[in-house]
Coordinates of C-alpha atoms in Angstrom, one line a residue:
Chain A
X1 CA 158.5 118.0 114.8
X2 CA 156.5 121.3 114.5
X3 CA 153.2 122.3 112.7
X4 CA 152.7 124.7 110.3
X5 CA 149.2 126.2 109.2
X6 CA 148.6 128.6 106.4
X7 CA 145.2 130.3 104.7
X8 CA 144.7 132.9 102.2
X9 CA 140.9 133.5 101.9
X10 CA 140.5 134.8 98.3
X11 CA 137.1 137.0 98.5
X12 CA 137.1 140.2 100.7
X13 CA 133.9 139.2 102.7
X14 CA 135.9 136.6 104.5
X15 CA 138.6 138.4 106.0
X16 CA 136.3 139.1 109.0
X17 CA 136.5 135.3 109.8
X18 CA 140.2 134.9 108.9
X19 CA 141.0 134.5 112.5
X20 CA 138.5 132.1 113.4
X21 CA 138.5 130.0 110.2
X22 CA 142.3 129.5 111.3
X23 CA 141.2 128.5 114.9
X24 CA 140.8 124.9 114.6
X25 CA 143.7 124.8 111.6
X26 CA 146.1 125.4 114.9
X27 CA 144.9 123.7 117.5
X28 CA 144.9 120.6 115.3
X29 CA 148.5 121.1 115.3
X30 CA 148.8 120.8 118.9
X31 CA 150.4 117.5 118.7
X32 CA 153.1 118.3 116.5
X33 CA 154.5 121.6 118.7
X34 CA 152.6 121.7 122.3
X35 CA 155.6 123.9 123.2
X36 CA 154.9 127.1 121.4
X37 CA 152.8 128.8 119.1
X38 CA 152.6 132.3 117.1
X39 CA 151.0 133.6 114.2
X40 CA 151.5 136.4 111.5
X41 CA 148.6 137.7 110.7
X42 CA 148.4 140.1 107.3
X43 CA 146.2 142.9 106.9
X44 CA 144.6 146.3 105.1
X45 CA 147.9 148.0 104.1
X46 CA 148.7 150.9 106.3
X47 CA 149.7 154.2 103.9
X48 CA 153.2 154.4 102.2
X49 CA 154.5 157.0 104.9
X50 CA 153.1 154.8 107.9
X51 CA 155.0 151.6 109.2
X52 CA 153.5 149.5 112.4
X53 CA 155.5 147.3 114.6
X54 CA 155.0 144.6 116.8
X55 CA 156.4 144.7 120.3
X56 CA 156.7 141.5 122.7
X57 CA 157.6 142.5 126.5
X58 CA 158.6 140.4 128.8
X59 CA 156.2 140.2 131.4
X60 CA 152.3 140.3 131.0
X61 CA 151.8 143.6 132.7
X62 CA 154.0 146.2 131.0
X63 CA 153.9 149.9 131.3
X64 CA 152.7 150.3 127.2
X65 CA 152.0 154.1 128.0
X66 CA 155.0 154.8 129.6
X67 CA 156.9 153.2 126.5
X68 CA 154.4 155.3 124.0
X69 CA 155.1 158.4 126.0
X70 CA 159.0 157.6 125.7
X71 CA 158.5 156.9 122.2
X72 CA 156.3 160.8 121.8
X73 CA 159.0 162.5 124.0
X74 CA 161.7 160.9 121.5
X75 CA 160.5 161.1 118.0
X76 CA 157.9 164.1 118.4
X77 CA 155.1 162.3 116.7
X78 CA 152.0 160.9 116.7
X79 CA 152.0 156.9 117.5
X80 CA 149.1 154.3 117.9
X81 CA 149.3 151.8 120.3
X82 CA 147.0 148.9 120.6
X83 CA 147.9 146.5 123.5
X84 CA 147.2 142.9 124.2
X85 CA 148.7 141.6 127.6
X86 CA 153.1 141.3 126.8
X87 CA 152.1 142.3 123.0
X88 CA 151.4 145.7 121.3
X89 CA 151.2 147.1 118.0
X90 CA 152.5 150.2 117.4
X91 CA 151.7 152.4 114.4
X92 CA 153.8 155.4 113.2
X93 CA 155.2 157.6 110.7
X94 CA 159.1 156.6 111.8
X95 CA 160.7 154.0 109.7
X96 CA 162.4 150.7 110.7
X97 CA 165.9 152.2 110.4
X98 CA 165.1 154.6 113.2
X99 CA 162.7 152.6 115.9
X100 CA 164.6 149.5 115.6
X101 CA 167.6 151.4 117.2
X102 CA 165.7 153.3 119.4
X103 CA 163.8 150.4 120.7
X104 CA 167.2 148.1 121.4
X105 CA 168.6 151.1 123.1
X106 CA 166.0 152.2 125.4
X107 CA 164.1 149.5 125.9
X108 CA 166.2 146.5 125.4
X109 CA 163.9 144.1 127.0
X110 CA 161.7 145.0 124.4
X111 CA 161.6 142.6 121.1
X112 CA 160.9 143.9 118.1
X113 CA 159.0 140.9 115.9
X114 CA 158.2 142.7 112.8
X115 CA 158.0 145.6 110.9
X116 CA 156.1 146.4 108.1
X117 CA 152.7 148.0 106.6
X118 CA 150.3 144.5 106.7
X119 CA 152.0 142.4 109.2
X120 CA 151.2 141.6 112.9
X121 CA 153.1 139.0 115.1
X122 CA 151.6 137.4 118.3
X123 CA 154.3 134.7 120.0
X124 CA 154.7 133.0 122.8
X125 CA 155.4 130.1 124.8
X126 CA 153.2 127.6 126.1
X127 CA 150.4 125.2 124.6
X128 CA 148.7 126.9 121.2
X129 CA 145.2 126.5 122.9
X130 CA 146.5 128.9 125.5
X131 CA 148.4 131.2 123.2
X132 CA 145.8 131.4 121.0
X133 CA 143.3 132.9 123.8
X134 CA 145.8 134.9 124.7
X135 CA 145.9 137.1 122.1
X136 CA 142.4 136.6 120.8
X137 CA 143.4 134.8 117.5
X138 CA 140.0 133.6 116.8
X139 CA 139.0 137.3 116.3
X140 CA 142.1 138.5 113.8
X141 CA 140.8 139.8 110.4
X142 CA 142.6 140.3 107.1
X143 CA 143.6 138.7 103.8
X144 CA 146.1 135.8 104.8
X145 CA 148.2 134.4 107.6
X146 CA 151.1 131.7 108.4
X147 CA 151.4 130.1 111.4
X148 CA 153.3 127.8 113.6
X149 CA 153.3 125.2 116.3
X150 CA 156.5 124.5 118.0
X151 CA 158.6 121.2 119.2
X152 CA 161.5 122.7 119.7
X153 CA 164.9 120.9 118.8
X154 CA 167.3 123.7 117.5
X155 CA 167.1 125.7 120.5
X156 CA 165.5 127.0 123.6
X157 CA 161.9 127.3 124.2
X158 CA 161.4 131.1 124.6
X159 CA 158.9 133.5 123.1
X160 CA 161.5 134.9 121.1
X161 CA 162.8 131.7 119.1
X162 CA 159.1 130.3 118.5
X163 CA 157.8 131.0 114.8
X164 CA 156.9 133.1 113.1
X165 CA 160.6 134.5 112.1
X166 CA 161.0 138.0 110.2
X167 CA 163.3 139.9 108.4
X168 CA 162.8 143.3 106.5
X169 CA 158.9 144.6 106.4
X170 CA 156.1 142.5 105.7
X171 CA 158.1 138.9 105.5
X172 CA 157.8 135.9 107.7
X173 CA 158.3 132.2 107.5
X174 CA 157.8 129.3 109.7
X175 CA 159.1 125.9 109.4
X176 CA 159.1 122.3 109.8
X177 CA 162.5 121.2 110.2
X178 CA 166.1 121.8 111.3
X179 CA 168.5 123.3 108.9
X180 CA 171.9 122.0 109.6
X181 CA 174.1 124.7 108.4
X182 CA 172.3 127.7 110.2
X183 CA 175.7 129.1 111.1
X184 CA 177.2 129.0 107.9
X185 CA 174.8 131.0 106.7
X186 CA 175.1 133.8 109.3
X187 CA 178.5 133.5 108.8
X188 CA 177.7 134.3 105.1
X189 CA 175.0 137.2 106.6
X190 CA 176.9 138.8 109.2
X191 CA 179.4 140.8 107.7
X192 CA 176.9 142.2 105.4
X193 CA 175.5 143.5 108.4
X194 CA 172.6 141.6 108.8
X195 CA 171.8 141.1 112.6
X196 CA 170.1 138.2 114.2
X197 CA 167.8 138.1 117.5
X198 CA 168.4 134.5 118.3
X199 CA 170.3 131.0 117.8
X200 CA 167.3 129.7 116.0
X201 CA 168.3 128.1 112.8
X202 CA 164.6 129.5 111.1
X203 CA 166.0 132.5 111.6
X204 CA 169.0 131.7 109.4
X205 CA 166.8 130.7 106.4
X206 CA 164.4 133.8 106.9
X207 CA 166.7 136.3 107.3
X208 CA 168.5 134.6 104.1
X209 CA 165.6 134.9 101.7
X210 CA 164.9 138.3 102.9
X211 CA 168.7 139.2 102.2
X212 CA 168.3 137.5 98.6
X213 CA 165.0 139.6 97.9
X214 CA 167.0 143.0 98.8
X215 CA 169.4 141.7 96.1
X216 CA 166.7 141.8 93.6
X217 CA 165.8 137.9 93.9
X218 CA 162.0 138.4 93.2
X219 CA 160.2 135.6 96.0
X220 CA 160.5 132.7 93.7
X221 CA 164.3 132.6 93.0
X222 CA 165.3 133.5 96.4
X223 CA 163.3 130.3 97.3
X224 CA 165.1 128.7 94.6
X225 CA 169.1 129.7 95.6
X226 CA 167.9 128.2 98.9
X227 CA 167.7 125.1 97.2
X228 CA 171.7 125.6 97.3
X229 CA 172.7 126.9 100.1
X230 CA 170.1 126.1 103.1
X231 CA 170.9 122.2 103.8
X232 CA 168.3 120.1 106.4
X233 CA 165.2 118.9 106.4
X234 CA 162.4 121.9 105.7
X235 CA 158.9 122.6 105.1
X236 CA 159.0 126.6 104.7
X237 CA 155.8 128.9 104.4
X238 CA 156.2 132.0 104.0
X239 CA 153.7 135.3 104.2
X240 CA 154.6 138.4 102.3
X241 CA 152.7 141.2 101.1
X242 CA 150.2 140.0 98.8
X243 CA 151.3 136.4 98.8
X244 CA 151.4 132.7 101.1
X245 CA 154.3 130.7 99.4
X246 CA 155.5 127.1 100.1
X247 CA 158.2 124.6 99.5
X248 CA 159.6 121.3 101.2
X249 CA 163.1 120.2 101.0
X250 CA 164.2 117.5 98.1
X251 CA 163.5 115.2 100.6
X252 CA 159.8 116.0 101.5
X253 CA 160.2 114.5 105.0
X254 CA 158.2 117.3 106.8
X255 CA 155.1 116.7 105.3
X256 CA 152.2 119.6 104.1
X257 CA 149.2 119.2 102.9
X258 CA 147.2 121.7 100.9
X259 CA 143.4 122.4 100.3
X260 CA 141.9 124.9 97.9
X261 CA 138.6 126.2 97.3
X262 CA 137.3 129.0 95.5
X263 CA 136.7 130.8 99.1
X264 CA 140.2 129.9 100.3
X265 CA 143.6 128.3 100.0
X266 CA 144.5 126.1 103.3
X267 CA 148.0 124.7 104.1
X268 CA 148.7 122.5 106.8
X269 CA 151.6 120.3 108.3
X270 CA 148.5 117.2 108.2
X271 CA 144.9 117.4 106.9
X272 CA 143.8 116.8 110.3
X273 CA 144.1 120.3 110.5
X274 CA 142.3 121.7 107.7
X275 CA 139.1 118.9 108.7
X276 CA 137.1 122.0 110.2
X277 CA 137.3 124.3 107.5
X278 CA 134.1 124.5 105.8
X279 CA 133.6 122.9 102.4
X280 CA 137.0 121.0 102.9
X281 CA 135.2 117.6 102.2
X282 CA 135.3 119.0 98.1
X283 CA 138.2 121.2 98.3
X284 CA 140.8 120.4 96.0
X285 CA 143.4 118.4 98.4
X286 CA 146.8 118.1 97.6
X287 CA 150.4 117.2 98.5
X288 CA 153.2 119.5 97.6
X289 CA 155.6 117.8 95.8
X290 CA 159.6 118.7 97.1
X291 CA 161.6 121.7 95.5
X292 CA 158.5 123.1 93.7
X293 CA 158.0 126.6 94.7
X294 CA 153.9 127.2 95.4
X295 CA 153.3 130.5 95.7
X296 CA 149.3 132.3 96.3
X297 CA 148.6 136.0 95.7
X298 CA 145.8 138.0 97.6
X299 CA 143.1 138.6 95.2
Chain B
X1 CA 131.3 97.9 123.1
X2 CA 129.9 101.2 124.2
X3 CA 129.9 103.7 121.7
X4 CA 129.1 101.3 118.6
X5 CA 126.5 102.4 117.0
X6 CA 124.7 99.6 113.9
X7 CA 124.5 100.9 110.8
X8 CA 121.2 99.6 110.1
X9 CA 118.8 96.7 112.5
X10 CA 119.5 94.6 109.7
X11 CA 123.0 94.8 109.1
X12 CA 124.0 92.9 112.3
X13 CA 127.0 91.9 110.9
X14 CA 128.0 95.7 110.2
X15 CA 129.4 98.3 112.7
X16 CA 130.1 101.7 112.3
X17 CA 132.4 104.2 114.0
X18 CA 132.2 108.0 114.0
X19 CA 135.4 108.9 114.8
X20 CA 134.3 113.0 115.2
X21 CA 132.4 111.2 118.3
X22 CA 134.2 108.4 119.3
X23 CA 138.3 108.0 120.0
X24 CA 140.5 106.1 118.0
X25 CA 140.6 103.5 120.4
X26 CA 137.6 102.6 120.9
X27 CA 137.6 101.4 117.2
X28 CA 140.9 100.0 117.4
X29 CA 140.3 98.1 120.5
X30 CA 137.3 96.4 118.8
X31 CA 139.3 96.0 116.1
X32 CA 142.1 93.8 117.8
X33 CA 139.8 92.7 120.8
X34 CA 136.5 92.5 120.4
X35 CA 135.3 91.6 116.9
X36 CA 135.9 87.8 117.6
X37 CA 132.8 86.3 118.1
X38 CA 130.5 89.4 117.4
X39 CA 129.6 88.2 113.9
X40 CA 130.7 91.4 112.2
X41 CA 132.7 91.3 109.2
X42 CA 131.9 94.8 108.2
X43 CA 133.0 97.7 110.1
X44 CA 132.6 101.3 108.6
X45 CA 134.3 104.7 110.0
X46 CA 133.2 107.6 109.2
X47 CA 134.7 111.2 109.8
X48 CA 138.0 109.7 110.1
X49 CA 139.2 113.5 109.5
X50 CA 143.4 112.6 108.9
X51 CA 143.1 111.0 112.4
X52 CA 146.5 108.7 112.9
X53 CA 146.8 105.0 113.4
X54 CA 143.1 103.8 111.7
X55 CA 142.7 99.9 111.8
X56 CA 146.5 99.7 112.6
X57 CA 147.5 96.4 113.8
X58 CA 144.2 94.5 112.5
X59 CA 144.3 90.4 112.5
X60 CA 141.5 89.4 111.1
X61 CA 139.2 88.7 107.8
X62 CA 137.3 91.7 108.5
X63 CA 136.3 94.1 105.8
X64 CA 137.0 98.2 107.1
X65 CA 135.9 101.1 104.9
X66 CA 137.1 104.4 105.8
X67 CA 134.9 107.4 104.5
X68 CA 137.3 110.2 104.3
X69 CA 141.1 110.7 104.7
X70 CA 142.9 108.9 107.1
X71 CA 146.2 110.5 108.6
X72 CA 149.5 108.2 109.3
X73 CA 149.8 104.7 109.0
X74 CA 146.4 103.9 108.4
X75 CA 146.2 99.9 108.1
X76 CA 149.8 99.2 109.5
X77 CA 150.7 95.8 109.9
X78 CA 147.3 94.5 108.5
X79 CA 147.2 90.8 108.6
X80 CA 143.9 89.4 106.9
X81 CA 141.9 92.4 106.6
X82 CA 140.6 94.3 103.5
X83 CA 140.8 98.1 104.2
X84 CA 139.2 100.4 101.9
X85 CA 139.9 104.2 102.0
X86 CA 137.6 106.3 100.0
X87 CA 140.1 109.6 100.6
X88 CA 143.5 110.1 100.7
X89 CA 146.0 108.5 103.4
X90 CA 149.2 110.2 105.4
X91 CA 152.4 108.9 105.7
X92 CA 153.3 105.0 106.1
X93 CA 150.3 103.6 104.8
X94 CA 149.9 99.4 105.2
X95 CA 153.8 99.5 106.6
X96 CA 154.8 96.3 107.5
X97 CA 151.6 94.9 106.2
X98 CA 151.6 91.0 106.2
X99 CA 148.8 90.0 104.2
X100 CA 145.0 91.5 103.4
X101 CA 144.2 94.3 101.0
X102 CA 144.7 98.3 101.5
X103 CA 142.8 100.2 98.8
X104 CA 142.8 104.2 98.6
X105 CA 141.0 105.6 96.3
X106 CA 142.8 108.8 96.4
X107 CA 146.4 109.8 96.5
X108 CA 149.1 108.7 99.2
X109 CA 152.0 110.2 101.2
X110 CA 155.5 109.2 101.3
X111 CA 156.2 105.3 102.4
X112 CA 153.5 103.3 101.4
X113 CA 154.2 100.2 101.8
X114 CA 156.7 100.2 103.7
X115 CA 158.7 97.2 105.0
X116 CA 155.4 95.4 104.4
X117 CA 156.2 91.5 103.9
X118 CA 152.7 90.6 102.1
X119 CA 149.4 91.0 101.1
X120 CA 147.9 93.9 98.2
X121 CA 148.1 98.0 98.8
X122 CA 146.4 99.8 96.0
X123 CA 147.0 103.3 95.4
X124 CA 144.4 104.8 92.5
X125 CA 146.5 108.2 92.3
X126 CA 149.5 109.7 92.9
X127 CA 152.2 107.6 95.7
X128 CA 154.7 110.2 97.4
X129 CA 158.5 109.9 97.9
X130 CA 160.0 106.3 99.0
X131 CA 156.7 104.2 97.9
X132 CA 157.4 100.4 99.2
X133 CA 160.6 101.5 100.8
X134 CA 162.2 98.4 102.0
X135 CA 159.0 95.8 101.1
X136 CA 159.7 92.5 102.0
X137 CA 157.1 90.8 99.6
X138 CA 154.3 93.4 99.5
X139 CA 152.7 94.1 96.3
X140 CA 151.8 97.5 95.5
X141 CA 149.8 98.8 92.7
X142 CA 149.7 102.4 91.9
X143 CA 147.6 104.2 89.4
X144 CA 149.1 107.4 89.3
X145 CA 152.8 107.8 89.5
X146 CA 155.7 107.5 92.5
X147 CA 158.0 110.1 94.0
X148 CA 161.7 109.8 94.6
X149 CA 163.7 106.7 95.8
X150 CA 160.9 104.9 95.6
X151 CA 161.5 101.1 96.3
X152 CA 164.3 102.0 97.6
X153 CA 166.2 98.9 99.2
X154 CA 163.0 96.8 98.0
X155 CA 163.9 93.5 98.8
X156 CA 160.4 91.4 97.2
X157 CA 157.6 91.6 96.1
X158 CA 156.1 93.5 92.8
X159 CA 155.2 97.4 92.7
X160 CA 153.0 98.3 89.5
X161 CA 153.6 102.1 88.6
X162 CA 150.7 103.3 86.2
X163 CA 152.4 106.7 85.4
X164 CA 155.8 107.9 86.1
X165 CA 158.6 107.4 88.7
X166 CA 161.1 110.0 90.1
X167 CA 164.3 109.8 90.7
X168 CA 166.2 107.0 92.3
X169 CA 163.8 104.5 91.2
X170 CA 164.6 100.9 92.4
X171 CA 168.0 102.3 94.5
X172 CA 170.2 98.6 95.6
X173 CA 167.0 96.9 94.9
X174 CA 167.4 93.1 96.1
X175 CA 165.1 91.0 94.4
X176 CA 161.7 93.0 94.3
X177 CA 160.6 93.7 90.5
X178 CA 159.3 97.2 89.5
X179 CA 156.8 97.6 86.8
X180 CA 156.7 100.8 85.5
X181 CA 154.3 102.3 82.3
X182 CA 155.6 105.9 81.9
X183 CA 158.7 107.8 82.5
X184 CA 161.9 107.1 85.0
X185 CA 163.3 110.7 85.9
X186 CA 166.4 108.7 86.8
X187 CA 166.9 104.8 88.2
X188 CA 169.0 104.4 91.3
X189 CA 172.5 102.2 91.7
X190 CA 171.6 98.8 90.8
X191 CA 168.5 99.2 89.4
X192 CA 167.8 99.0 85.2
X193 CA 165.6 97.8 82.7
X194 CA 165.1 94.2 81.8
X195 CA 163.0 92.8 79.1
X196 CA 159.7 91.9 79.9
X197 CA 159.2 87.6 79.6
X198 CA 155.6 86.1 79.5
X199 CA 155.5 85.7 83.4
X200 CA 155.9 89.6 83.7
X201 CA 153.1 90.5 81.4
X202 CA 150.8 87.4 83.4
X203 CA 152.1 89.6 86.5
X204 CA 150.8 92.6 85.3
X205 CA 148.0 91.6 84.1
X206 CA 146.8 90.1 87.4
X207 CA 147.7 92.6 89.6
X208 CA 146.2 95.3 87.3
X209 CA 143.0 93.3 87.6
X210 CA 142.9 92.7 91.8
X211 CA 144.0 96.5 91.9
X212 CA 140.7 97.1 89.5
X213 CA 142.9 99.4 86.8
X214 CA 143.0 98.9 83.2
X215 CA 145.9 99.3 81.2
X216 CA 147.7 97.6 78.5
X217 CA 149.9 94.9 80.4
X218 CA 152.2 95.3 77.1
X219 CA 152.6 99.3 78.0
X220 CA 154.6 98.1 81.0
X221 CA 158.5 97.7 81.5
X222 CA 160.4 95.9 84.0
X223 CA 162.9 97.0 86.5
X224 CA 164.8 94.8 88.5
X225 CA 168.5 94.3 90.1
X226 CA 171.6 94.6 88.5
X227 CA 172.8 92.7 91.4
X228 CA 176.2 94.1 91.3
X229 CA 175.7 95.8 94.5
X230 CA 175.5 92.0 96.0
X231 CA 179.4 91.8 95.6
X232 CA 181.7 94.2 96.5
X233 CA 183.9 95.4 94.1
X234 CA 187.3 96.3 94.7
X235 CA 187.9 97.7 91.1
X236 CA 184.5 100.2 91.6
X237 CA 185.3 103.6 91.3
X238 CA 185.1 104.3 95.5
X239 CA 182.8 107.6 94.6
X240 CA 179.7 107.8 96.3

């Protein structure tokens, strides 16, 4: 079991509150994954030349400047660092292809959770009350966000293998489920040179659709060949750059609900969750029906 | 009975439950303890908010209405009461339900009905994937359509389908009948169409009228048991 929790807010004025609309969307998960929690939250676009990343340490006190000196010395440019406890966001000019390297070889305790112009990661271990204050969720701002609480049963409970899972810039997904061919699919991704941080089965499913998007699968039919080739029991949600998509397995037994408004579009794992939001009571309420692909764009 | 709050001073045979202030339990544990000798036969809960496990387990003629949507299971096991939901209900609604009435007025999950050996579960719209899986003589009326494999293994008992069915439809039914108005995407092994006699039309037409939905009995078609899966069959092409 696991809970998932998604909201778009579709008019600009609300993306100061997208944090603490979310708040009681997660905690009303707690049942369903007391283990771990995360959240990908996305935001204003940073320019085309700029890429930020999100850094997980592993202890709570961690020596951020010296690793933004390191990372001044090394590249000889101008970084951003914004710090919250084992997490930071960093915010440069240097591409994926060159920090990801860097990072892994200089500071291989360091984890890399995502790369990209919008996207931020906070993940960690322990009960999503806690992880939630800990990085101050209630006060994130921006257009949408996934997020995920965790029972593990695929693998270990570590800050690493809870959800959100990335691949490529500005892609994440979380999920309700176990896939039970995870390793035939990395034994599908692996020799294309697709690397993998963990054991997680997730992982396997988002580093597949991002693989399938590279291709030139637009969102929707990489969704779609996973229809094929992922096998187990899923409820994915996905964030992207302008969009919050969603699909269950042709079994729909990891449920989702959604609710709609014309102020914002609310997915769940239960409606318990989406109770708090305001103006749920006449939202639009809905059950995803299995292997339809629902997709939202920012507005 | 802390926590109980009266409707109304004249109501005194009404109770209602906030469940945004009050725990579960406390309403269940009237429910299945208390009510007995209080007189009330009405008990309303309000702000139920997709909270689990409402009026699970109830034995007893009492009327329950639920303002809002209840989460899983909502009225399992119900024996006697009538439980109305004015919202939408989770997963497993009225399983193993022995006899009463379960009415939602909006859509629910997957399972309805499932394993439930008696008594009435309405549905106004839509049912989810595997709707009276397994009933054992429940009926079940639905107003909008059903998801895949429902009444799957249905071994008695009617289930009304206003709109559409998915796929699977009536998989190695047993003796449970399917009424069905609009489309089959596909009907699982065992299960086909069988003319409609005068008895299925009187069936319709009554359970249409305790669920409170009008149609056309005569739009209806009946789906029942091959009941070639009740003898194996050495001669069966073994592909499965």
């Amino acid at each position: 079991m696991c809970g998932i929790v998604g909201l778009l807010v579709k008019k600009p004025q609300l993306r100061e509150q997208l944090g603490s609309l979310m708040m009681p969307m997660l905690i009303g998960m707690t049942e369903r994954g007391p283990d771990s929690a995360g959240l990908a939250v996305f935001t204003e676009a940073l320019p085309e030349d700029q890429r930020k990343y999100s850094l997980c340490a592993p202890e709570w006190e961690y020596d951020w400047a010296g690793f933004e000196a390191e990372f001044i010395r090394h590249f000889g440019t101008e970084a951003a660092i914004r710090t919250k406890g084992n997490h930071a966001v960093l915010t440069c000019d240097e591409p994926a292809a060159s920090v990801r390297p860097w990072a892994a070889r200089v500071f291989p305790d360091l984890h890399v959770l995502c790369a990209g112009r919008q996207v931020d990661i906070y993940k960690d271990i322990g009960n999503p009350a806690d992880v939630a204050a800990r990085y101050d969720f209630d006060t994130l701002t921006g257009t949408h966000l996934v997020g995920h609480t965790r029972m593990a049963t695929e693998s270990a409970v570590t800050p690493d293998r809870a959800h959100p899972f990335t691949a490529g810039e500005d892609f994440c997904l979380v999920h309700n489920g176990s896939l039970s061919n995870p390793y035939q699919i990395r034994r599908k991704l692996e020799p294309l040179g697709i690397r993998f941080d963990t054991d997680n089965d997730t992982e396997a499913a988002c580093r597949y659709f991002e693989w399938r998007m590279r291709e030139g699968d637009d969102l929707e039919s990489a969704i779609r060949s996973g229809f094929d080739e992922l096998d187990g029991f899923y409820t994915f949600l996905m964030g992207s750059r302008e969009a919050l998509a969603l699909v269950r397995d042709a079994f729909a037994c990891k449920p989702a609900v959604v609710a709609e408004t014309e102020d914002y579009v609310a997915v769940s794992s239960e409606y318990r969750s989406l109770a708090r939001l305001p103006g749920v009571k006449n939202a639009n309420v809905f059950e995803p029906v299995p292997e339809e692909i629902y997709v939202w764009r920012v507005s | 009975m802390e926590g109980v709050v009266n409707v109304a001073p004249e109501a005194k045979n009404r109770l209602t439950f906030d469940l945004a202030a009050q725990p579960l339990r406390e309403l269940n544990r009237f429910l299945h303890h208390d009510l007995a000798g209080t007189g009330v036969t009405h008990v309303d809960v309000i702000n139920p908010d997709g909270t689990h496990n409402i009026a699970v387990g109830v034995d007893a003629p009492v009327r329950i209405d639920v303002d809002g949507h209840a989460g899983y299971y909502c009225a399992g096991m119900n024996k006697l009461a009538q439980v109305n939901v004015n919202g939408n209900v989770g997963p497993g609604v009225a399983e193993g339900m022995v006899s009463g009435t379960v009415h939602v007025k909006g859509f629910a999950s997957v399972s309805a009905g499932a394993a439930a050996h008696g008594g009435l579960l309405v549905i106004e719209k839509d049912a989810s994937l595997r709707c009276g899986i397994s009933m054992k003589g429940i009926d079940i009326v639905v107003g909008g359509s059903v998801g895949d494999f429902s009444a799957f293994m249905a071994q008695a008992g009617r289930l009304v389908i206003c709109g559409d069915a998915g796929d699977a439809l009536g998989d190695s039914l047993y003796e449970a009948v399917i009424y069905v108005r609009g489309k089959v995407a596909s009907f699982g092994a065992d299960a086909h169409e069988e003319p409609m006699s005068d008895a299925d039309f009187a069936a319709v037409e009554e359970l249409l009228a305790r669920a409170r939905i009008k149609h056309d009995p005569k739009q209806f078609r009946r789906v029942a048991s091959k009941r070639e899966l009740y003898h194996w069959n050495a001669d069966a092409d073994q592909e499965y």
